[in-house]
Tab-separated table of C-alpha atoms and ligand atoms in Angstrom:
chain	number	residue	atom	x	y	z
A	1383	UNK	CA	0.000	0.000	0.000
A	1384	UNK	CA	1.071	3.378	-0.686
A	1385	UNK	CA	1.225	5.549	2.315
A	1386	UNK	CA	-1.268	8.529	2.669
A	1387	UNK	CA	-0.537	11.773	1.338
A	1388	UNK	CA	-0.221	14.470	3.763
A	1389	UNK	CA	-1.745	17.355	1.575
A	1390	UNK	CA	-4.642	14.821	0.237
A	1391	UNK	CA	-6.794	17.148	-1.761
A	1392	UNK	CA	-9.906	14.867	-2.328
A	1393	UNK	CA	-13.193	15.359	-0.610
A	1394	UNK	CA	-15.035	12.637	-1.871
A	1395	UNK	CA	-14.505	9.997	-4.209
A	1396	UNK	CA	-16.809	8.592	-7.157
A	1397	UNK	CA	-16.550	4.721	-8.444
A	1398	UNK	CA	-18.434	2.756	-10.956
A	1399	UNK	CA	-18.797	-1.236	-11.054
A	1400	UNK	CA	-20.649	-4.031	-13.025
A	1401	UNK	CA	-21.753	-6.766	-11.367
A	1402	UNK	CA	-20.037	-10.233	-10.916
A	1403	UNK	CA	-22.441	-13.058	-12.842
A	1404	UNK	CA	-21.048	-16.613	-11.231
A	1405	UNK	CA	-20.776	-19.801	-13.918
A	1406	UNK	CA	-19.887	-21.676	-10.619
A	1407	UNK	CA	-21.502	-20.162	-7.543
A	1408	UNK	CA	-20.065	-18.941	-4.243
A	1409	UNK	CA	-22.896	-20.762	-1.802
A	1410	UNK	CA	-21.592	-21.241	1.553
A	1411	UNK	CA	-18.968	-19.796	3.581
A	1412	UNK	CA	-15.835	-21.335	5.131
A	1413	UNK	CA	-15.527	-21.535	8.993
A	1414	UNK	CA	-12.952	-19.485	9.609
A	1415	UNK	CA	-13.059	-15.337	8.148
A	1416	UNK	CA	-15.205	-13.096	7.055
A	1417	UNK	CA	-16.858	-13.951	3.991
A	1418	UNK	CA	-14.214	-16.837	2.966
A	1419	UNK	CA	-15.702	-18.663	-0.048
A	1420	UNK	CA	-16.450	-23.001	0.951
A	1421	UNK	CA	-16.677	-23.638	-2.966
A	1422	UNK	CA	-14.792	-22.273	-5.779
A	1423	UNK	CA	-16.445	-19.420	-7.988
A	1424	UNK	CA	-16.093	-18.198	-11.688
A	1425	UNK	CA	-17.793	-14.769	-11.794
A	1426	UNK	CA	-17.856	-12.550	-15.507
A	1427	UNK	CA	-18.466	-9.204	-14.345
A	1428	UNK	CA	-21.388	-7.504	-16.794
A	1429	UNK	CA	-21.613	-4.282	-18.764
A	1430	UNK	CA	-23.989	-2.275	-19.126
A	1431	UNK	CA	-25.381	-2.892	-15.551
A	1432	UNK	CA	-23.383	-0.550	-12.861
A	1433	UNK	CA	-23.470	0.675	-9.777
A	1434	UNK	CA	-22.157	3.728	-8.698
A	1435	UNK	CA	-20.673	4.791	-5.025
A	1436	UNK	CA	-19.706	8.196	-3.793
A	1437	UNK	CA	-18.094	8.423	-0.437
A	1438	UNK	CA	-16.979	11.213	1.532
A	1439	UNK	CA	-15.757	11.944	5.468
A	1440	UNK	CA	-19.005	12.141	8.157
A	1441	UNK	CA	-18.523	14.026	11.018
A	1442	UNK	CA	-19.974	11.881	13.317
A	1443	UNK	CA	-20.938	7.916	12.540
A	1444	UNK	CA	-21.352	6.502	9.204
A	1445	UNK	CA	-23.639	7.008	6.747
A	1446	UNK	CA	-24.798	4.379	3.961
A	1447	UNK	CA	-27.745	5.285	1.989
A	1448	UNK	CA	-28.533	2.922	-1.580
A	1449	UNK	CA	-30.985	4.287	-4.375
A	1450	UNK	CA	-31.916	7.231	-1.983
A	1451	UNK	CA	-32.871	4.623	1.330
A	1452	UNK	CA	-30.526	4.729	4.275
A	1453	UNK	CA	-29.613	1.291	5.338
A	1454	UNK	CA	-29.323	-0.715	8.656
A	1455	UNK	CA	-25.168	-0.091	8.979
A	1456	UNK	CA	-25.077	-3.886	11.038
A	1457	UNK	CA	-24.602	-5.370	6.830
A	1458	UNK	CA	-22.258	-2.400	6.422
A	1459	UNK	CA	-20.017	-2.405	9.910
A	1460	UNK	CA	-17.348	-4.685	8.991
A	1461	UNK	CA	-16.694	-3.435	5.421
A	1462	UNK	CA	-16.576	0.076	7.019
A	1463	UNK	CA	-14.295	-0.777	9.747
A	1464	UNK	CA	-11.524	-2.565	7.549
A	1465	UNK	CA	-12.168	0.506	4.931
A	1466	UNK	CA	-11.289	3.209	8.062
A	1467	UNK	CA	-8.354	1.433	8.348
A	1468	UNK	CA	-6.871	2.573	5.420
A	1469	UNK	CA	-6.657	6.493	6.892
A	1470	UNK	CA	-4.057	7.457	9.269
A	1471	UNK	CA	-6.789	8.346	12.247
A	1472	UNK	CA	-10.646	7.546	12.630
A	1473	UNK	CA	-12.984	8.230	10.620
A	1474	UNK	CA	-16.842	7.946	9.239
A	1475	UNK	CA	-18.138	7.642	5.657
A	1476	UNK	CA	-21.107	9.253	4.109
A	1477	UNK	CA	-21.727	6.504	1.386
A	1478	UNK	CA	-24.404	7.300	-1.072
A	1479	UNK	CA	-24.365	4.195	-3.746
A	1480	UNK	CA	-27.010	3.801	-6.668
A	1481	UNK	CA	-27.781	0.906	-8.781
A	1482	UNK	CA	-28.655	1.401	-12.812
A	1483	UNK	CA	-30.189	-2.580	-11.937
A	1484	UNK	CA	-33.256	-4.085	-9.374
A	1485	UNK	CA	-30.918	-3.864	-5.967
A	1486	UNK	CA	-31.119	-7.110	-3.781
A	1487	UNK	CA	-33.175	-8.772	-6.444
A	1488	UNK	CA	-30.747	-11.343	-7.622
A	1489	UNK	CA	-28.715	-9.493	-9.705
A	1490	UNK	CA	-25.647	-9.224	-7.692
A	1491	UNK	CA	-26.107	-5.879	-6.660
A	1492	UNK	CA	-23.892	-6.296	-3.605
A	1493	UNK	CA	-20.921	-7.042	-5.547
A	1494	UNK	CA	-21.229	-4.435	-7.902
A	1495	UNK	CA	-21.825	-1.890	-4.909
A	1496	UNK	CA	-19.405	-3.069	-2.556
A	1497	UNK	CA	-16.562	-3.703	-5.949
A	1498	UNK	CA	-17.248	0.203	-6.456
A	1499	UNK	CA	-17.265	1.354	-2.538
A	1500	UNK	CA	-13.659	-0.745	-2.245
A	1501	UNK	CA	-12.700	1.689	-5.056
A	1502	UNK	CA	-13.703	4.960	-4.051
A	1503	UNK	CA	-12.910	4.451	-0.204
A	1504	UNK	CA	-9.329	4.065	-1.172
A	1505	UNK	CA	-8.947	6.655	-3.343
A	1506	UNK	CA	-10.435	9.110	-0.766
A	1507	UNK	CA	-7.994	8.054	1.450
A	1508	UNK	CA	-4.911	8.681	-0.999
A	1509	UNK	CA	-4.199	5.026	-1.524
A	1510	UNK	CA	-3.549	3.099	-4.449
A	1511	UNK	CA	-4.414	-0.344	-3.689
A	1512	UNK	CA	-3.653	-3.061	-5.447
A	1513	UNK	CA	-6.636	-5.526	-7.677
A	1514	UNK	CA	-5.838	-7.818	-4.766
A	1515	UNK	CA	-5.933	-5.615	-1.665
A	1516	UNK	CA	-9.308	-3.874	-3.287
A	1517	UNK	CA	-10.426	-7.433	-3.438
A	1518	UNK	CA	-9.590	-8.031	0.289
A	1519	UNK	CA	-11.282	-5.288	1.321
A	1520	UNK	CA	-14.510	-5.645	-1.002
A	1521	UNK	CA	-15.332	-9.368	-0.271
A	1522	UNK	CA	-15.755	-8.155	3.667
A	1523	UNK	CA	-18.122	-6.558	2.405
A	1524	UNK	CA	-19.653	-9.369	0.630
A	1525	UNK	CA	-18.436	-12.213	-0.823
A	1526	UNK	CA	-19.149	-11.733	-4.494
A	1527	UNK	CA	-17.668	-8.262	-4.736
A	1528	UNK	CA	-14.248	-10.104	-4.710
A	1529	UNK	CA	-14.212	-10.891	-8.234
A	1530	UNK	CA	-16.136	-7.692	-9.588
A	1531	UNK	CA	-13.125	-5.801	-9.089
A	1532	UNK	CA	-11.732	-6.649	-12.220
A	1533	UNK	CA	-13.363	-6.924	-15.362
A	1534	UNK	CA	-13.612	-10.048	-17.482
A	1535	UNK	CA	-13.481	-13.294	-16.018
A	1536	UNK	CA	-12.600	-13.788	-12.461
A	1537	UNK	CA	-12.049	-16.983	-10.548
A	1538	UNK	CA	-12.175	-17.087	-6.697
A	1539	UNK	CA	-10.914	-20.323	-5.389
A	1540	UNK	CA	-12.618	-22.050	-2.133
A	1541	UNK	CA	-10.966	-20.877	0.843
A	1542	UNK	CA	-9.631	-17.994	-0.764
A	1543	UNK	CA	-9.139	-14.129	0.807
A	1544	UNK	CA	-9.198	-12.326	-2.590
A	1545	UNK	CA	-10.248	-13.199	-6.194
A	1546	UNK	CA	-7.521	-13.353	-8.961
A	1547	UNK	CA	-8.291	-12.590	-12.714
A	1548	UNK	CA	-8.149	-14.885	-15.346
A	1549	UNK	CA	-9.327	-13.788	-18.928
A	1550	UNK	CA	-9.803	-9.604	-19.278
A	1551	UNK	CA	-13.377	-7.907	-21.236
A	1552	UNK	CA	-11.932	-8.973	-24.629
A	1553	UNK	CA	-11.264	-12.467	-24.532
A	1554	UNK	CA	-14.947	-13.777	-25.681
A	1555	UNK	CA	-16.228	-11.008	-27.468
A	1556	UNK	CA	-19.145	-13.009	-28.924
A	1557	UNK	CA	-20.618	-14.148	-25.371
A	1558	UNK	CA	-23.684	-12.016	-24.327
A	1559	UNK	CA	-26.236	-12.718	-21.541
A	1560	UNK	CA	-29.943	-11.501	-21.383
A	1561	UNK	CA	-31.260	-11.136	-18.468
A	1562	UNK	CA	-34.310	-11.804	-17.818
A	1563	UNK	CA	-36.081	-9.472	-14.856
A	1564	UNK	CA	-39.229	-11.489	-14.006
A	1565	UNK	CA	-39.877	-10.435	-10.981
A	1566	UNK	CA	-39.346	-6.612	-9.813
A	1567	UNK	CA	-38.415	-5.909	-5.891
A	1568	UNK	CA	-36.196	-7.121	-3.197
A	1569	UNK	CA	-35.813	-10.894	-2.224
A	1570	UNK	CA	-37.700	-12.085	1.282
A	1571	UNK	CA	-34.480	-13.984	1.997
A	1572	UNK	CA	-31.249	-12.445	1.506
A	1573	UNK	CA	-28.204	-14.479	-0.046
A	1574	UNK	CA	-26.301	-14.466	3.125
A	1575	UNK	CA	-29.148	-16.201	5.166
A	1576	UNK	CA	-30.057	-18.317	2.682
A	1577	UNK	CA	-26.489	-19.695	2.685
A	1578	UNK	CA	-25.599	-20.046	5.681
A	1579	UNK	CA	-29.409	-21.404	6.424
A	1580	UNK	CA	-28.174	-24.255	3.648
A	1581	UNK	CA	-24.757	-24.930	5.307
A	1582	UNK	CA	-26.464	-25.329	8.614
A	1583	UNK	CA	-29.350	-27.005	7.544
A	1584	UNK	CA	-29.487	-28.712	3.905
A	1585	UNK	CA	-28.505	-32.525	4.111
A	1586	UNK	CA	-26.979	-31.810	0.792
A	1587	UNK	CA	-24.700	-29.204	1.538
A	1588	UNK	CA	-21.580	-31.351	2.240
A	1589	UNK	CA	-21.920	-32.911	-1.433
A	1590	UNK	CA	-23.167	-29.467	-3.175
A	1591	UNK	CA	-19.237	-28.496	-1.615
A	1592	UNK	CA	-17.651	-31.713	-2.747
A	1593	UNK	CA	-19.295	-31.513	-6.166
A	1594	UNK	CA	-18.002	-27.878	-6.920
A	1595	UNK	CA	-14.525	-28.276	-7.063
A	1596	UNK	CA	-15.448	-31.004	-10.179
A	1597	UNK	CA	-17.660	-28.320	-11.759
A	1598	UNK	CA	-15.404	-25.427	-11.469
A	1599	UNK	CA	-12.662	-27.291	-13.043
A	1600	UNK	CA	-14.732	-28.442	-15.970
A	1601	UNK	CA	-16.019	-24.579	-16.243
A	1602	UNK	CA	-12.211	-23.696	-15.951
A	1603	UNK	CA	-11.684	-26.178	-18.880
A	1604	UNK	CA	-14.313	-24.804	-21.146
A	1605	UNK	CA	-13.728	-21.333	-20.470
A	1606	UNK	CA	-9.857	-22.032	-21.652
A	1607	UNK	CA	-11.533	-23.300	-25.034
A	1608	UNK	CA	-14.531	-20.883	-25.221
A	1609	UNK	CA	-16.584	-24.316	-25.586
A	1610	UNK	CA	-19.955	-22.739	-24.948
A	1611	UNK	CA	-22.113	-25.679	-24.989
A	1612	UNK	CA	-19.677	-26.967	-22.034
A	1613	UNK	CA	-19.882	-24.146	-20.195
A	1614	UNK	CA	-23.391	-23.298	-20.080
A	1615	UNK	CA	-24.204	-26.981	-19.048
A	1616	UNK	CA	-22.141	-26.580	-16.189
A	1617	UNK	CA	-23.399	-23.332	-15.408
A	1618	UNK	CA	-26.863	-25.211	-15.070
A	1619	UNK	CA	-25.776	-27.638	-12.978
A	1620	UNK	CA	-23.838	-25.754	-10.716
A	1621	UNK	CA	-26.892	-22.999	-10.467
A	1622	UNK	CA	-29.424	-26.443	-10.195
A	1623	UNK	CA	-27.131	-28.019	-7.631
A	1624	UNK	CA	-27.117	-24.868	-5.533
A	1625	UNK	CA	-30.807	-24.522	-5.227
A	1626	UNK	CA	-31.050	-28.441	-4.677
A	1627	UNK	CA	-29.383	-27.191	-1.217
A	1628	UNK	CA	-31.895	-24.436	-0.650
A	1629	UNK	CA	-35.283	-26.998	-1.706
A	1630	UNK	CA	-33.917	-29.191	1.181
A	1631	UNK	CA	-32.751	-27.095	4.042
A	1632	UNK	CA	-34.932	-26.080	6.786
A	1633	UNK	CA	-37.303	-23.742	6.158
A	1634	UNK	CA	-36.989	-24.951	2.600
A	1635	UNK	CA	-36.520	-21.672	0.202
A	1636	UNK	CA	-38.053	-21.133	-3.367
A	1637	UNK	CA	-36.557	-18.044	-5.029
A	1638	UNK	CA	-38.195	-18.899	-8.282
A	1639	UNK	CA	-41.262	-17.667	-9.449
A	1640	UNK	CA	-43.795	-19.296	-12.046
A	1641	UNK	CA	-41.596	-17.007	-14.718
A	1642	UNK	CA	-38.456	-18.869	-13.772
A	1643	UNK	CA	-39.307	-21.901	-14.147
A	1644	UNK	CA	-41.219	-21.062	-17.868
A	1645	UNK	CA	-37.478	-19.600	-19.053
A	1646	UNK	CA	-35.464	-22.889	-17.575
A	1647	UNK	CA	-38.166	-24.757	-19.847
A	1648	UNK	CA	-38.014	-21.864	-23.290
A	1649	UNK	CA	-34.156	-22.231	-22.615
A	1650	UNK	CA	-34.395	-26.068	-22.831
A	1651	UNK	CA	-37.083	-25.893	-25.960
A	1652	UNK	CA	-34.542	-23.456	-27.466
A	1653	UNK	CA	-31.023	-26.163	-27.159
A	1654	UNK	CA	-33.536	-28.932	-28.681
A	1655	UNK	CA	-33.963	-26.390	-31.896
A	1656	UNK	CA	-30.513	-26.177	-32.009
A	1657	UNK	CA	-30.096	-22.487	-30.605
A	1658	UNK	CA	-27.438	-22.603	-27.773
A	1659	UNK	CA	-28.595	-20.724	-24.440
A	1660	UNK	CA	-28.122	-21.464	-20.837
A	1661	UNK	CA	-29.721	-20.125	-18.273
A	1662	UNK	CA	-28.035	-19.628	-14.794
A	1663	UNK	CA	-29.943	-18.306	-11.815
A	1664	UNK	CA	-28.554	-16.437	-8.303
A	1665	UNK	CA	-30.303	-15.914	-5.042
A	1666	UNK	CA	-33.800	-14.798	-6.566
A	1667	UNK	CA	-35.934	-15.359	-9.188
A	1668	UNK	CA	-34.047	-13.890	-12.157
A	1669	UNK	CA	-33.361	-15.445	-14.854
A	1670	UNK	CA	-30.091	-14.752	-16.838
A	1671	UNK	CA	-29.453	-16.802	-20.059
A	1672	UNK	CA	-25.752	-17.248	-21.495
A	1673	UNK	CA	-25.741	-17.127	-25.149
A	1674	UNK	CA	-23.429	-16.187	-28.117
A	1675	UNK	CA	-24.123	-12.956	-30.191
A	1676	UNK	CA	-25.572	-14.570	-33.284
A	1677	UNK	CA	-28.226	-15.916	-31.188
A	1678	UNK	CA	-29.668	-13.204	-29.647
A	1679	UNK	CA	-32.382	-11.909	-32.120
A	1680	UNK	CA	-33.757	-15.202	-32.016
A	1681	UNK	CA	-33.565	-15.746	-28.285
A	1682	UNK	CA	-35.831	-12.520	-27.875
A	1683	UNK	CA	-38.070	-13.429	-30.291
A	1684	UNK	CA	-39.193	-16.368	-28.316
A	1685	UNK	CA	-38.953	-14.589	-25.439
A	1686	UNK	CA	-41.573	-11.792	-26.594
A	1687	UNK	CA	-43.353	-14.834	-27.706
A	1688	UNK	CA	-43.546	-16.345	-24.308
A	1689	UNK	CA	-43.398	-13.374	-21.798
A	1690	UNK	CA	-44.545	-10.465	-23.528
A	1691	UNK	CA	-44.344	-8.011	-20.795
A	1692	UNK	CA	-40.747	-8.944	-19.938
A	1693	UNK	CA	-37.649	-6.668	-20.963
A	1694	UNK	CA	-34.807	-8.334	-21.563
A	1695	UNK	CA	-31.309	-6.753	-21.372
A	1696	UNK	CA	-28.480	-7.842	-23.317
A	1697	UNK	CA	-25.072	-7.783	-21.490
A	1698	UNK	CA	-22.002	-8.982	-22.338
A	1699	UNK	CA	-18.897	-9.197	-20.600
A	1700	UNK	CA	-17.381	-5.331	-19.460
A	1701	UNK	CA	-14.785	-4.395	-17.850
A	1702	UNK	CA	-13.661	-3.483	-13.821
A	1703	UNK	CA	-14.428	-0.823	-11.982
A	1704	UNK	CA	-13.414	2.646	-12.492
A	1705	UNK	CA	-13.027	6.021	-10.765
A	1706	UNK	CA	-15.079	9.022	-11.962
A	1707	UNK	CA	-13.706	12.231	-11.300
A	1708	UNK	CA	-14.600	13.609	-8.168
A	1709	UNK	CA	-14.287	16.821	-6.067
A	1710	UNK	CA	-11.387	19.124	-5.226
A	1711	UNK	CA	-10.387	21.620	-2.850
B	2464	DP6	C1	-25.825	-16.923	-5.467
B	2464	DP6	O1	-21.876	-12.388	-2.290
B	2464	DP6	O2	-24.310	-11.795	-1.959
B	2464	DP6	O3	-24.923	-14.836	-6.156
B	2464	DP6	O4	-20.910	-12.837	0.896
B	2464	DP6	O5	-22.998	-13.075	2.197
B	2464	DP6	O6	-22.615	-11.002	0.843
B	2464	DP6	P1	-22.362	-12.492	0.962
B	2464	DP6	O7	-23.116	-13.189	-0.262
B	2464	DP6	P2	-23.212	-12.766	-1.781
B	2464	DP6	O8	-23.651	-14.171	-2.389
B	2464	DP6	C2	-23.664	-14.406	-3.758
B	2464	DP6	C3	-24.285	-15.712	-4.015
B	2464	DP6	C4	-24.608	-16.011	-5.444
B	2464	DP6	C5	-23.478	-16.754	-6.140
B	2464	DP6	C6	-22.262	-15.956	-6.567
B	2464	DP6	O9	-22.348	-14.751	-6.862
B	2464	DP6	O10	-21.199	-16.592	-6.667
């Protein structure tokens, strides 16, 4: 870490982020550490989606207010302590964070904001941290934010304290993902209960953990060859083998909605034609489906076909976060 400068000009710091989609989910945390990963993770972090975090210095206790709502600071407190500890003396943030996407919805919100409050909490202190310390910092946080700090195509192994990057924005240019909002508003459960409700709970847990390392190698395999077919059939599983741990933990949890399940079935109808897309779902009902470019127009044609009233969004992979010019004195 670079030390703090003494004449630091900055009074508050701007950062953009797109969320981290996992191929191979992050369900379940380690024993030991704060948000430590039990399974392996490949995340792709999405453009155009974003969220955006401003921070500056409170006078007295911390601030954290998302889309205009100020939030409970109990999710916030650790992130927030380990982030103070990058000034020379004590200090409280005023953290006003937006998402361009549903927040808490499914959509990996929290990586995006947390990926983007990493970012702008160091540079208002004057540091230049490293991919690797930002990661640190933003998977206290939460979990997921430790791969959207880069762009591309991030692996986070089981056990691990930071993400590492593997392939950058450019490397699959032809890979896009619609997703598929079929459900507007915040999850009843939130991803952090829900997971550690399954670890506790779900008599499956133990082999959903065993059976990930196999799945994120193959994924780490097809990714190397850009073998979509493999890839998205892994991504199924590993999305199918995660909620098999939520259908059988106690209280059993269903995120999906009747819309969910209709796009697992289109997305199936679809590979049967021929037309290759994958769906892969997170902690909610939303449905995102992996695809390659040439497919799209035909993808959304069923779709309109089937769920008129949906809006799609076509994303494809983006880049990390970035700083946005911020205030001076
Ligand atoms: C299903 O990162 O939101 O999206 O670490 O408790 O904040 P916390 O959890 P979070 O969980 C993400 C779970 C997931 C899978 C994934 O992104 O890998």
């Amino acid at each position: 870490m670079m030390p703090q400068s003494e004449s630091h000009p900055i009074t508050s710091a701007t950062a953009c982020a797109g969320p981290s989609l996992a191929l191979t989910k992050y369900w379940g945390k380690a024993k030991h550490g704060i948000n430590k990963p039990a399974t392996p993770s490949l995340g792709l972090t999405l453009t155009p989606l974003q969220s955006h975090a401003t921070v500056s210095l409170a006078a007295d206790g911390h601030e954290v207010t998302v889309n205009g709502v100020v939030q409970p600071l109990d999710r916030f407190a650790p992130f927030l302590k380990a982030a103070a500890k990058l000034f020379d003396r004590p200090v409280y943030f005023k953290a006003l964070c937006t998402n361009s996407f549903p927040t808490s919805a499914g959509l990996a919100s929290s990586s995006s904001g947390f990926a983007a409050l990493a970012l702008a909490m160091s540079q208002l202190a004057g540091r230049d941290l490293s991919h690797t310390n930002l990661s640190v910092l933003a998977r206290i946080g939460s979990g997921s934010a430790a791969r959207a700090v880069w762009g591309g195509f991030v692996e986070w192994p089981a056990g691990a304290a930071h993400a590492r990057p593997l392939y950058d924005e450019s490397y699959w240019p032809e890979l896009r993902v619609i997703v598929c909002l079929v459900h507007p508003g915040c999850k009843a459960v939130s991803s952090r209960n829900a997971m550690t409700q399954a670890r506790d709970t779900s008599p499956y847990y133990d082999a959903w953990v065993k059976e990930s390392a196999c799945m994120h190698h193959g994924a780490l395999t097809a990714l190397a060859s850009q073998d979509l077919e493999q890839l998205g059939d892994i991504a199924r599983h590993s999305y199918l083998r995660m909620f098999g741990t939520m259908l059988a933990m106690s209280p059993p949890l269903v995120y999906w909605v009747p819309a969910s399940v209709q796009l697992i079935h289109l997305a199936q109808g679809l590979r049967k034609q021929g037309i290759g897309v994958w769906e892969t779902m997170d902690a909610g009902p939303q449905v995102k489906l992996l695809c390659a470019a040439q497919d799209v127009d035909a993808i959304l044609c069923r779709l309109n076909e089937a769920l008129p009233e949906l809006t799609p969004l076509v994303a494809q992979v983006g880049a990390g976060p970035c700083l946005i010019p911020s205030t001076t004195v």
